[in-house]
Short mmCIF file of C-alpha atoms in Angstrom, two decimals:
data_model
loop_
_atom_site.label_atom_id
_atom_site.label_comp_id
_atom_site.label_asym_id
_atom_site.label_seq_id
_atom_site.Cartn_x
_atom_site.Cartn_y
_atom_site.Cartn_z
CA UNK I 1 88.18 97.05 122.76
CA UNK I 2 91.51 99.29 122.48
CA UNK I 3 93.83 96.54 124.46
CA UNK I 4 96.62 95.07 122.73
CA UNK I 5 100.25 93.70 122.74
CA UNK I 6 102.70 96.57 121.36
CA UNK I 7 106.03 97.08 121.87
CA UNK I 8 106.15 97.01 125.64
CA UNK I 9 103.17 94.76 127.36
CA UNK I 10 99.82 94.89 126.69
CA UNK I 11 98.15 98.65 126.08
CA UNK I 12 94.78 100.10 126.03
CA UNK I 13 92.57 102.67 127.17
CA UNK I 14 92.59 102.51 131.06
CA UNK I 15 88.34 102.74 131.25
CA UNK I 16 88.76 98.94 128.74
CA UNK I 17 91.33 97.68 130.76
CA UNK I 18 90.20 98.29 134.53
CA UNK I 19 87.34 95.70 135.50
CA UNK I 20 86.68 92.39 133.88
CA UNK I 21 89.46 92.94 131.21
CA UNK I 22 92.28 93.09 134.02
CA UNK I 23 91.01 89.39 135.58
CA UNK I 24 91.23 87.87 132.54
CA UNK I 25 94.80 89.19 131.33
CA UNK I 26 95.92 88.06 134.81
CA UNK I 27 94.00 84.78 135.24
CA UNK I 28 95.44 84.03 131.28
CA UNK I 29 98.93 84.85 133.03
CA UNK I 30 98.87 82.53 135.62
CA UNK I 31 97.33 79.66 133.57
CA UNK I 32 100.04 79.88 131.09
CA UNK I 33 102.44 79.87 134.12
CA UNK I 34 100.97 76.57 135.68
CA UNK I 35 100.80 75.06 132.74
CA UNK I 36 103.95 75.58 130.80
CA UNK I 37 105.63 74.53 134.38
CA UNK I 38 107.21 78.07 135.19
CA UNK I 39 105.48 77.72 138.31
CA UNK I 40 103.18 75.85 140.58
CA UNK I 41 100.07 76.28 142.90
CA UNK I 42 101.18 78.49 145.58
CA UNK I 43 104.00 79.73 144.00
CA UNK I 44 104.50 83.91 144.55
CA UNK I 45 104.18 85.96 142.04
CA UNK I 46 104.65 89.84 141.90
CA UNK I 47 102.73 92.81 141.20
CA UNK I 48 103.79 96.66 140.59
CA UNK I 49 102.27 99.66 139.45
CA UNK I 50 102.61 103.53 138.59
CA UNK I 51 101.11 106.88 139.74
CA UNK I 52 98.16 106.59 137.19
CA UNK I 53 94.75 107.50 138.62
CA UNK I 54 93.56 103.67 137.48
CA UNK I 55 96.34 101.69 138.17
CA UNK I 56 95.83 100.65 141.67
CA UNK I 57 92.49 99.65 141.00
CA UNK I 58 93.80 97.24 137.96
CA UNK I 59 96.66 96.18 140.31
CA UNK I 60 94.14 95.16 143.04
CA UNK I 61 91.85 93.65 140.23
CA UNK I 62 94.61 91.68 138.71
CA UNK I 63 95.94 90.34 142.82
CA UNK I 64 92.18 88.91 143.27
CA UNK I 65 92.40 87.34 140.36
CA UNK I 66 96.35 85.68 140.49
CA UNK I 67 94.88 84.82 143.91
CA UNK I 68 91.86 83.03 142.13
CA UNK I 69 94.25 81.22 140.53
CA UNK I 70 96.05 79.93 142.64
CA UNK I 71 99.41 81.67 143.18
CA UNK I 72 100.51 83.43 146.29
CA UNK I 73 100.32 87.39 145.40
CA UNK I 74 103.82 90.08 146.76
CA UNK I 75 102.69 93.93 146.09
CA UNK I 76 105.84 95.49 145.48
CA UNK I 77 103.55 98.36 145.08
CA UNK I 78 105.27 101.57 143.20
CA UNK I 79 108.47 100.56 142.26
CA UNK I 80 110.22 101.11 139.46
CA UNK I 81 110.08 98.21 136.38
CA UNK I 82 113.39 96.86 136.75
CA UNK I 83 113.17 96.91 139.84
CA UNK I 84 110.25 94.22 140.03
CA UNK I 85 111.88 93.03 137.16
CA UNK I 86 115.11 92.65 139.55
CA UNK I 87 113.14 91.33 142.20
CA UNK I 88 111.16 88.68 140.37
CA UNK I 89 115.03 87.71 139.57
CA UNK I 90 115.99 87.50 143.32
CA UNK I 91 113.02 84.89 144.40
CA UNK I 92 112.76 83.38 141.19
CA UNK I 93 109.12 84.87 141.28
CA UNK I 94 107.12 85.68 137.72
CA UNK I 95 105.62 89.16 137.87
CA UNK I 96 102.93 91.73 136.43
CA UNK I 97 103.49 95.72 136.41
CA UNK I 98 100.92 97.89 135.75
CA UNK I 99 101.57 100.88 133.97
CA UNK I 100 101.02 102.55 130.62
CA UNK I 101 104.85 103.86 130.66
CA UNK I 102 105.08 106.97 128.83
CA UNK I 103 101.56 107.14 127.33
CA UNK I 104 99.00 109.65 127.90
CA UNK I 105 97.04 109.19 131.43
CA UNK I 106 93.90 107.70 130.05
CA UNK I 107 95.52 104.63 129.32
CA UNK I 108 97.72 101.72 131.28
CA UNK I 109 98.49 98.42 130.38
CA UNK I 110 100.44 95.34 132.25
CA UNK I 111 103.77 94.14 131.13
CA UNK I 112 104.70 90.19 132.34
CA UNK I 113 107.60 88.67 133.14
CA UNK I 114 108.26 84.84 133.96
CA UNK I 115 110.32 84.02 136.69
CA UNK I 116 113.59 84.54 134.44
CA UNK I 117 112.67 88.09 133.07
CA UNK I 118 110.79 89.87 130.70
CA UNK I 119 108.36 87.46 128.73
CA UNK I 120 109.00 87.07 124.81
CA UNK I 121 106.70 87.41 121.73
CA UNK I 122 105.66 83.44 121.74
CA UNK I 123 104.79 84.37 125.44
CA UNK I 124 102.42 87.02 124.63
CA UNK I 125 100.49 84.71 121.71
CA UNK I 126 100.40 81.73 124.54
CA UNK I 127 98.26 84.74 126.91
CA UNK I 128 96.47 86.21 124.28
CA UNK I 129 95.03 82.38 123.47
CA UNK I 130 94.35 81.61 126.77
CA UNK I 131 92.57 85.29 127.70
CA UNK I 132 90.42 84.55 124.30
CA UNK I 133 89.13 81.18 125.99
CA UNK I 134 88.50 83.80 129.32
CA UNK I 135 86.24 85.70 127.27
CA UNK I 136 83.22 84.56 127.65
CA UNK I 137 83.41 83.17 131.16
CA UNK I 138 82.19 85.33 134.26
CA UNK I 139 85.44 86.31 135.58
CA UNK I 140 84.65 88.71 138.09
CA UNK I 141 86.55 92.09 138.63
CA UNK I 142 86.60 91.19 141.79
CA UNK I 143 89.78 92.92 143.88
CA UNK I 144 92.27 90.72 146.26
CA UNK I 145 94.75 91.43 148.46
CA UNK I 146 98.60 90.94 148.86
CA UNK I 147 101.34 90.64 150.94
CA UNK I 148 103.43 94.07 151.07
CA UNK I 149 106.94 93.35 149.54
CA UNK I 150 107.41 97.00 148.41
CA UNK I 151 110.24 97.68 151.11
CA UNK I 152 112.22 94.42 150.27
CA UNK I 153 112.23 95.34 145.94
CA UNK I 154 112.89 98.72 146.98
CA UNK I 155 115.47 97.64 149.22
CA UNK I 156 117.45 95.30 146.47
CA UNK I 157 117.18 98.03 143.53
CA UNK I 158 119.14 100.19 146.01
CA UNK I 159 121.82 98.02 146.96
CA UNK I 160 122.13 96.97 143.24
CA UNK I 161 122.51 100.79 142.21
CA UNK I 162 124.83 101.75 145.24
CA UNK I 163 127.81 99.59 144.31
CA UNK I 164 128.21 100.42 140.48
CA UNK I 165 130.34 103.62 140.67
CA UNK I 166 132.87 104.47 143.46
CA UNK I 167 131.98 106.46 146.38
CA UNK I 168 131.98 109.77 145.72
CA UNK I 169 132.07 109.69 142.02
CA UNK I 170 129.76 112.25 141.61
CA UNK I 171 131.42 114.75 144.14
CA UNK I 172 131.04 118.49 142.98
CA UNK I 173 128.10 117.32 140.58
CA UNK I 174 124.82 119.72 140.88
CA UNK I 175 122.40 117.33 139.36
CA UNK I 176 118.58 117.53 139.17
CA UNK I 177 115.94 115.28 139.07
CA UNK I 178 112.94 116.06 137.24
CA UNK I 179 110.39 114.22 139.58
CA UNK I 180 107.32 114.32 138.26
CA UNK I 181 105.03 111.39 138.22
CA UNK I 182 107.67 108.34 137.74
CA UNK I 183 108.19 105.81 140.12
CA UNK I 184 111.84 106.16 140.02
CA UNK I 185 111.84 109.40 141.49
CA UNK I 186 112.80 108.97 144.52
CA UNK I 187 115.08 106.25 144.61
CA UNK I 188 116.69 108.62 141.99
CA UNK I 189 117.48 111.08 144.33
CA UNK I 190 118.99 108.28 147.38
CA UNK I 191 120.89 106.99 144.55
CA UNK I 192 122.49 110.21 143.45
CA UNK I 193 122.71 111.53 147.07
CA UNK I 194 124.61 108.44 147.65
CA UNK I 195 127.91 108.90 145.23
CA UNK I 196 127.46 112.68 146.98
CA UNK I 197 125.90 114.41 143.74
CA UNK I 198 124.13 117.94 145.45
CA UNK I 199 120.54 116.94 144.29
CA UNK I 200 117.82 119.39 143.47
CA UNK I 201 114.29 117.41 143.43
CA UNK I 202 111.86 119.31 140.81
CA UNK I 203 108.51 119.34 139.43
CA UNK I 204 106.93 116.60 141.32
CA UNK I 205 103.63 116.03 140.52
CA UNK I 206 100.56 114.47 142.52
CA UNK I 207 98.61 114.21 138.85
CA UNK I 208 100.24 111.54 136.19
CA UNK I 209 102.17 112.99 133.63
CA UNK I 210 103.60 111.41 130.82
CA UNK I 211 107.37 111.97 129.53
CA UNK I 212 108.05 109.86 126.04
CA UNK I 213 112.07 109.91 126.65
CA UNK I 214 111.98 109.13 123.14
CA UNK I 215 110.74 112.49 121.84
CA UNK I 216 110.94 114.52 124.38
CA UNK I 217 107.92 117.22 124.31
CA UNK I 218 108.91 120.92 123.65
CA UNK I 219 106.89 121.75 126.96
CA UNK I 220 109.08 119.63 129.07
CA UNK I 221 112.48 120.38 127.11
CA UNK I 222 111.52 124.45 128.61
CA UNK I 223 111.09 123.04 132.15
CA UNK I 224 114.64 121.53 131.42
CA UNK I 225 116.25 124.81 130.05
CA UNK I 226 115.08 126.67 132.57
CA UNK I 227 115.43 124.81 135.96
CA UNK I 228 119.08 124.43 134.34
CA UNK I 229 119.61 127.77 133.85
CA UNK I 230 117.76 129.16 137.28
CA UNK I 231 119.52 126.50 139.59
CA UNK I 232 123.24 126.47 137.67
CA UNK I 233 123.11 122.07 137.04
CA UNK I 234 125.30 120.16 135.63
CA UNK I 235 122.67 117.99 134.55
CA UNK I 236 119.07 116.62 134.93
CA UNK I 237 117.97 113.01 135.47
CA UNK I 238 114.47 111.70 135.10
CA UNK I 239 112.52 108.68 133.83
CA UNK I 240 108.88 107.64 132.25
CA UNK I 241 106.33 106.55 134.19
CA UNK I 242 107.63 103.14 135.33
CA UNK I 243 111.19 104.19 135.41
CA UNK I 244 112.59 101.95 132.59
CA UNK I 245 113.55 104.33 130.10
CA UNK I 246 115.81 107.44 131.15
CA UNK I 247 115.90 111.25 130.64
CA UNK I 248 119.02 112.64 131.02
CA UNK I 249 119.52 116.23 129.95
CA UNK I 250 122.75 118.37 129.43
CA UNK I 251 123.94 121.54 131.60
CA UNK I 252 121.92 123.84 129.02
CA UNK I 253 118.81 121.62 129.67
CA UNK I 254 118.97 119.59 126.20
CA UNK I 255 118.31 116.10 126.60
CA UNK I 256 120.41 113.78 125.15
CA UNK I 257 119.69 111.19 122.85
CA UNK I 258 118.33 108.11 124.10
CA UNK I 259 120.99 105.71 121.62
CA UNK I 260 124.18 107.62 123.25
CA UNK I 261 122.56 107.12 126.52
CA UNK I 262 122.55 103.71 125.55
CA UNK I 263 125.58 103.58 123.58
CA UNK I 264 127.37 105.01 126.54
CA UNK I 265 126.06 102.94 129.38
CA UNK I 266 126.89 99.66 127.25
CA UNK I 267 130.27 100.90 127.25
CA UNK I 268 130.65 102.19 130.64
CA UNK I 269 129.89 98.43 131.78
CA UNK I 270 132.57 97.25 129.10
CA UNK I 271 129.95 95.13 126.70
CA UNK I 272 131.62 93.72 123.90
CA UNK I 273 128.42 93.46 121.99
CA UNK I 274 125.05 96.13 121.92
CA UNK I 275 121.80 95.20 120.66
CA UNK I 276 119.95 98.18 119.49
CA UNK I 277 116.84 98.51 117.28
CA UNK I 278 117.26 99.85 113.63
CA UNK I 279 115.86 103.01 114.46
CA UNK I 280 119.13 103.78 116.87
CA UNK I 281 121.37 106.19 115.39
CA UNK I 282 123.08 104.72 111.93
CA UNK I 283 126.81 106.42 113.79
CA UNK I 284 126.76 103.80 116.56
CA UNK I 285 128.78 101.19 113.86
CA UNK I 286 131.53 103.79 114.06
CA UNK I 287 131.83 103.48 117.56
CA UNK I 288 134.93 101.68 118.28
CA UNK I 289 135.32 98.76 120.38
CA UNK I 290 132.10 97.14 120.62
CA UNK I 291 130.03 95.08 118.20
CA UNK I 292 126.27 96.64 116.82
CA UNK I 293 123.43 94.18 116.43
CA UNK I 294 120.24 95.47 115.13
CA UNK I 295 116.59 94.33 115.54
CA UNK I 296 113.09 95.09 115.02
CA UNK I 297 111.71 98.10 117.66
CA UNK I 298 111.24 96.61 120.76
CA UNK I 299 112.36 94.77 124.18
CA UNK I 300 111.40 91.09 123.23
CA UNK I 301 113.24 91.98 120.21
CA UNK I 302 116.35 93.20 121.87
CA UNK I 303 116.61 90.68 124.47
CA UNK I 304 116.12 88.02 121.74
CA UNK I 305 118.87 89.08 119.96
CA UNK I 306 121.01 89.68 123.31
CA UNK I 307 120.19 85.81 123.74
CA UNK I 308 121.23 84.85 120.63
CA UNK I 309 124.67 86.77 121.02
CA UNK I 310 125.01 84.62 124.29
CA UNK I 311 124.11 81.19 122.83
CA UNK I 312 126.78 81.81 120.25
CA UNK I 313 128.75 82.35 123.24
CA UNK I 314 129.85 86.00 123.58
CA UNK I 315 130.69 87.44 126.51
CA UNK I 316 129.38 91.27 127.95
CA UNK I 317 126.34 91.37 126.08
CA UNK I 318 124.37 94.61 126.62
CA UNK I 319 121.24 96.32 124.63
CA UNK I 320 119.79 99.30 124.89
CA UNK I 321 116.88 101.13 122.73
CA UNK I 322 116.51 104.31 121.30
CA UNK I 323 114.40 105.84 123.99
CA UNK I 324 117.85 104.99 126.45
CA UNK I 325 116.32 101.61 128.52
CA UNK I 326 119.38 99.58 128.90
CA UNK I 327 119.51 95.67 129.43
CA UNK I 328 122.37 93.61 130.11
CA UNK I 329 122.47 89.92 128.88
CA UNK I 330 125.10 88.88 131.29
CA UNK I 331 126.80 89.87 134.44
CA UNK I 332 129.70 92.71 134.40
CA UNK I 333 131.84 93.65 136.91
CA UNK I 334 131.52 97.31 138.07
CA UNK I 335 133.72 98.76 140.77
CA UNK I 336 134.61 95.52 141.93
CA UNK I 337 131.38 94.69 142.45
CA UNK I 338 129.17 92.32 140.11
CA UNK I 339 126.10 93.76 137.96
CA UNK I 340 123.78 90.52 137.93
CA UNK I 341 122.10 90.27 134.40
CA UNK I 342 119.12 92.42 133.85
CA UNK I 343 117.71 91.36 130.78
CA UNK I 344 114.37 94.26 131.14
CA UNK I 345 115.12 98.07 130.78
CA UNK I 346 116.79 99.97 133.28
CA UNK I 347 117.36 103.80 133.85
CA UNK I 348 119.57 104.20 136.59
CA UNK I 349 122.59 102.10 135.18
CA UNK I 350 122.57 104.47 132.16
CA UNK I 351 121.94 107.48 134.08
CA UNK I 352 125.08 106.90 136.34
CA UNK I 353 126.93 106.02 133.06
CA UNK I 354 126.59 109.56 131.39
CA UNK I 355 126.79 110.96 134.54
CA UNK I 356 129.83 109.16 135.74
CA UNK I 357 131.94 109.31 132.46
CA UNK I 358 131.48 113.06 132.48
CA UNK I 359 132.55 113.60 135.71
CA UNK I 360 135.65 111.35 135.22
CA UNK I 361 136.76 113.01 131.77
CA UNK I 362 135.80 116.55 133.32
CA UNK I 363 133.67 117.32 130.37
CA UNK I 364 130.07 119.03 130.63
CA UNK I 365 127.45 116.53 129.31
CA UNK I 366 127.51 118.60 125.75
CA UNK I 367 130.82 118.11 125.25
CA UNK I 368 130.81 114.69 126.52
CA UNK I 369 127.73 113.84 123.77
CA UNK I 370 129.82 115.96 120.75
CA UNK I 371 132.83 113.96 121.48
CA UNK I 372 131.02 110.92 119.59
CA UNK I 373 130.26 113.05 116.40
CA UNK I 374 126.82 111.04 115.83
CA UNK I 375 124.74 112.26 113.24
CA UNK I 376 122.06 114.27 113.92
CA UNK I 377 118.88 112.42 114.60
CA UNK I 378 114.87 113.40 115.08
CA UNK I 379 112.03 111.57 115.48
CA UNK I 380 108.38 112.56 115.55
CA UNK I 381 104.57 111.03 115.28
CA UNK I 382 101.25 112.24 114.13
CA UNK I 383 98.72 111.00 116.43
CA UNK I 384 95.73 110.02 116.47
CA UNK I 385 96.68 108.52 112.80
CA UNK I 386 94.25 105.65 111.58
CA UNK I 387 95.72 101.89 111.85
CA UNK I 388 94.29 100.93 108.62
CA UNK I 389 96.02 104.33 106.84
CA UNK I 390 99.15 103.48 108.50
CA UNK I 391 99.31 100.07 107.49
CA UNK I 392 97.96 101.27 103.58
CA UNK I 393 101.28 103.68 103.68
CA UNK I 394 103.79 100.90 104.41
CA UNK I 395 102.06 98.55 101.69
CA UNK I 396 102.47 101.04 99.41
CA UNK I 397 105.97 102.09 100.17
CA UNK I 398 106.84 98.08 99.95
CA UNK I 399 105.09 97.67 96.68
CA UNK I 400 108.09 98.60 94.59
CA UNK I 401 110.61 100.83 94.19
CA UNK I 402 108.56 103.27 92.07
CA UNK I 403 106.55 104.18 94.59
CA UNK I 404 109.25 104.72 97.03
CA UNK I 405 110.45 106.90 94.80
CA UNK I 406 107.58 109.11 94.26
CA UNK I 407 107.06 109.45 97.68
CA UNK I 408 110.34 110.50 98.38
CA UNK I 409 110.26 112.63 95.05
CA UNK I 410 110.33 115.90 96.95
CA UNK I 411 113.33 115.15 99.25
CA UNK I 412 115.49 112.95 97.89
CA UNK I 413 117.02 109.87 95.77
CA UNK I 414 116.68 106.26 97.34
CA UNK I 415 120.39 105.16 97.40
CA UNK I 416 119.36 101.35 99.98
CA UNK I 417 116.88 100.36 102.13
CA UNK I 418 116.45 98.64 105.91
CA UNK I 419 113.20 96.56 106.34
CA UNK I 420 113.72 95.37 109.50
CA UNK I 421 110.83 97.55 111.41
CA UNK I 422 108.86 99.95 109.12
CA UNK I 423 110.87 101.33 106.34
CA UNK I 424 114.42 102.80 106.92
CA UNK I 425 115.94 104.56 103.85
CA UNK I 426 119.07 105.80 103.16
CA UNK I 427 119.18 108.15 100.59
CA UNK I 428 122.16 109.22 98.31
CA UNK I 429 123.66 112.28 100.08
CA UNK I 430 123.35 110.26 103.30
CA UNK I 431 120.38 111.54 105.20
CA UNK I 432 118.42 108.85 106.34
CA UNK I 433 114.46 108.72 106.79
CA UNK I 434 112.91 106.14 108.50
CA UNK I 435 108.71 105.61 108.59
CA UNK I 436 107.28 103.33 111.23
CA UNK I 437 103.94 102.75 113.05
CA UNK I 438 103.90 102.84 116.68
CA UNK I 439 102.95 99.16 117.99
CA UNK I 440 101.97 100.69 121.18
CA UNK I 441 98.98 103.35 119.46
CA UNK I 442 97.29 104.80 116.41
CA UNK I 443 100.37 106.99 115.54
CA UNK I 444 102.49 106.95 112.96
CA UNK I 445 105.92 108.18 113.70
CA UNK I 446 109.17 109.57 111.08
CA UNK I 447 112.85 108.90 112.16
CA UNK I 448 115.80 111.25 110.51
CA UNK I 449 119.40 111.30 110.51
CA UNK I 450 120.97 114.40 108.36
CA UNK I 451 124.56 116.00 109.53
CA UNK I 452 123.45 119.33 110.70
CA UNK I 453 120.51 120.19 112.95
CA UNK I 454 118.84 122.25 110.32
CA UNK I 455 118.93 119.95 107.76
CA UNK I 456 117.63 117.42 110.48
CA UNK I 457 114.60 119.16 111.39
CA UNK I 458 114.08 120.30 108.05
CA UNK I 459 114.02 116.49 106.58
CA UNK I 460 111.74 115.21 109.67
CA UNK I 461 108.96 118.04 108.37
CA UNK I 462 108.82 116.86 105.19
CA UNK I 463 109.07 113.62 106.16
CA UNK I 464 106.14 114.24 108.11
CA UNK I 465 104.10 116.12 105.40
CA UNK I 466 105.00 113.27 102.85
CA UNK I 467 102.77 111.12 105.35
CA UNK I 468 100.40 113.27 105.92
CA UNK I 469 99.90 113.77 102.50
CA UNK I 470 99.11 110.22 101.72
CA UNK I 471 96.52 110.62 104.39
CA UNK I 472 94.92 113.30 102.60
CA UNK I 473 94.77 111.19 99.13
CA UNK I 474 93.57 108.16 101.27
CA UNK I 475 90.57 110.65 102.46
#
């Protein structure tokens, strides 16, 4: 069976996840609640989804069986992630989403949160242990139904949204929004509408399609360029399929990086500490003003980190990952208004950040991004890459300098080394190439900083080759 805890939830192929699999995972869930004490019999709990073909038959699964168990089941029913996430906050509810986030359409998965946010990695052992005692009992895929709450989440996402910039801000902004198949799409355009942005909905879809904000695909970077250059925008906004992470491209249709979508929105909301994963941009250090923490790749590890920032008792704590999701540790006050913690990703607060800044400073979103002078960064993955070659690569970059060394023979000299997450090297004209596997899939992805473009794209293909080589020799 393909299902797993990655980065983000719990993955797998949609066809081993809908049915039996999906009771268990949400009977383990609400048996870890009950008995840990983060809730009681009747309690409510909360349930979301995306646009995937499977994932309201999971989502109705997964209510019979919360029902089962004894909790009282809301259907927020497509909303985006933080705002379930916000929701769960408001009633002091715990929650399931179901959605496979940016990940190709045959698969879905179910991120939890407890009643005070996104769950953490001890979490996620505690459900694993008590699905494996589920195994071999005769829970039935047997679907349930749910109060409708979708109006009331959708409702407090909005209000949350409309207060953090002045009215107007956007005035004389011509801003699109890629609609596709995310769940944020429409609350995308009310929200921009709202600070009186002219909004151009495009490309919405009635099939899933998945955009990795991370690494952007070529295919969709065209769409960009060319509804940018047809309709005359300023910008385009969009989101992955649960509207956590956020797409925001410039006036030529370029999206920008994730990490200064990040880096930016931290700032915007005046955080005197970011936590960011290793594989953010290596510039973000120069940044002045705010203090860089770095952690392994992904949101238990950010929000971890944000925690620990607040237990030593700083104040404005924000994180953000490289694919853009922002969270915010504690509250900020934005146009007079506070911005309640939201310790999950978000996509609209950093979307109104870029957005906002440029339209206050006057600058097109390109000359906005320049202005920070971060090096140049890539990122790529083979798919479709072997687990047990991936994890052969890593023990043989680890197993000594030597054989770092070989590997890197053809491109360059070792000058230090980051093992936080995969292996991040900096080498001694300072490029830096970063291998990791994906703990969402069987893909092994290369991360590159270099000072030009060229030299960028030219160190992520040998970077790739250098794995793929290894592959070959592993036969």
């Amino acid at each position: 069976m393909s299902l797993k805890f990655g980065t983000s939830g719990l993955r797998g192929l949609s066809i081993d996840l809908n049915g039996p699999p999906a009771a268990i995972y949400a009977t383990a869930f609400a048996r870890y609640l009950l008995s840990s004490g983060q809730a009681k019999p009747g309690d409510p709990i909360l349930l979301g989804r995306d646009f995937r073909d499977s994932s309201p038959a999971i989502s109705a699964i997964c209510a019979g069986a919360l029902s089962r168990a004894g909790l009282t089941v809301l259907d927020c029913g497509t909303v985006p992630t933080p705002a379930l996430a916000l929701y769960g906050l408001e009633k002091g509810a715990a929650g399931l989403m179901i959605t496979g986030s940016h990940i190709p359409a045959d698969r879905n998965g179910i991120k939890f949160y407890r009643p005070d946010g996104e769950i953490a990695k001890s979490d996620e052992e505690a459900i694993s242990a008590e699905a494996a005692k589920l195994q071999a009992s005769s829970a039935g895929a047997i679907p349930g139904a749910a109060e409708d709450h979708s109006e009331q989440a959708k409702a407090l996402f909005l209000a949350r949204n409309t207060n953090i910039l002045p009215t107007g801000a956007l005035s004389g902004l011509k801003v699109g929004v890629y609609q596709h198949s995310t769940v944020a799409r429409d609350l995308f355009v009310d929200v921009l509408s709202h600070y009186g942005a002219e909004v151009m909905p495009l490309g919405r879809s009635g099939t899933f399609i998945p955009v990795d904000t991370e690494a952007v695909s070529p295919a969709t970077i065209d769409l960009l360029k060319t509804w940018t250059a047809e309709h005359g925008l300023d910008a385009i906004v969009s989101a992955d399929g649960d509207g956590d992470r956020p797409l925001v491209s410039d006036e030529t249709g370029l999206p920008l990086r994730g990490d200064l979508i990040g880096l930016i929105a931290a700032q915007f909301a005046g955080a005197a500490v970011a936590v960011t994963p290793v594989t953010s941009n290596s510039g973000l250090e120069r940044q002045p003003g705010i203090s860089i923490r770095r952690t392994r790749v992904g949101s238990p590890f950010v929000i971890e980190g944000m925690l620990e920032a607040v237990h030593q008792g700083q104040t404005g704590v924000a994180g953000f990952e490289a694919n853009g999701g922002t969270l915010t540790a504690t509250d900020f006050t934005l146009n007079g208004t506070v911005l309640k913690a939201l310790p999950t990703r978000d996509s609209f607060l950093p979307a109104l950040a870029v957005l906002a800044r440029a339209a206050r400073a006057g600058k097109t979103l390109s000359a906005l991004a320049a202005s920070y002078a971060l090096p140049v960064a890539l990122s790529d993955r083979i798919e479709n890459f072997p687990l047990e070659t991936s994890a052969a690569l890593m023990a043989y970059l680890r197993g000594g300098r030597d054989n770092l060394a070989q590997c890197l023979e053809p491109i360059g000299t070792p000058e230090s080394i980051s093992d936080i997450d995969g292996l991040r090297v900096t080498l001694t004209d300072g490029r830096v190439i970063h291998f990791r596997p994906s703990g969402n899939a069987p893909e092994m992805r290369c991360y590159v900083e270099a000072e030009t473009a060229e030299q960028a794209q030219a160190l992520l293909e040998q970077g790739l080759d250098r794995i793929r080589a290894f592959a070959r020799q592993q036969g």
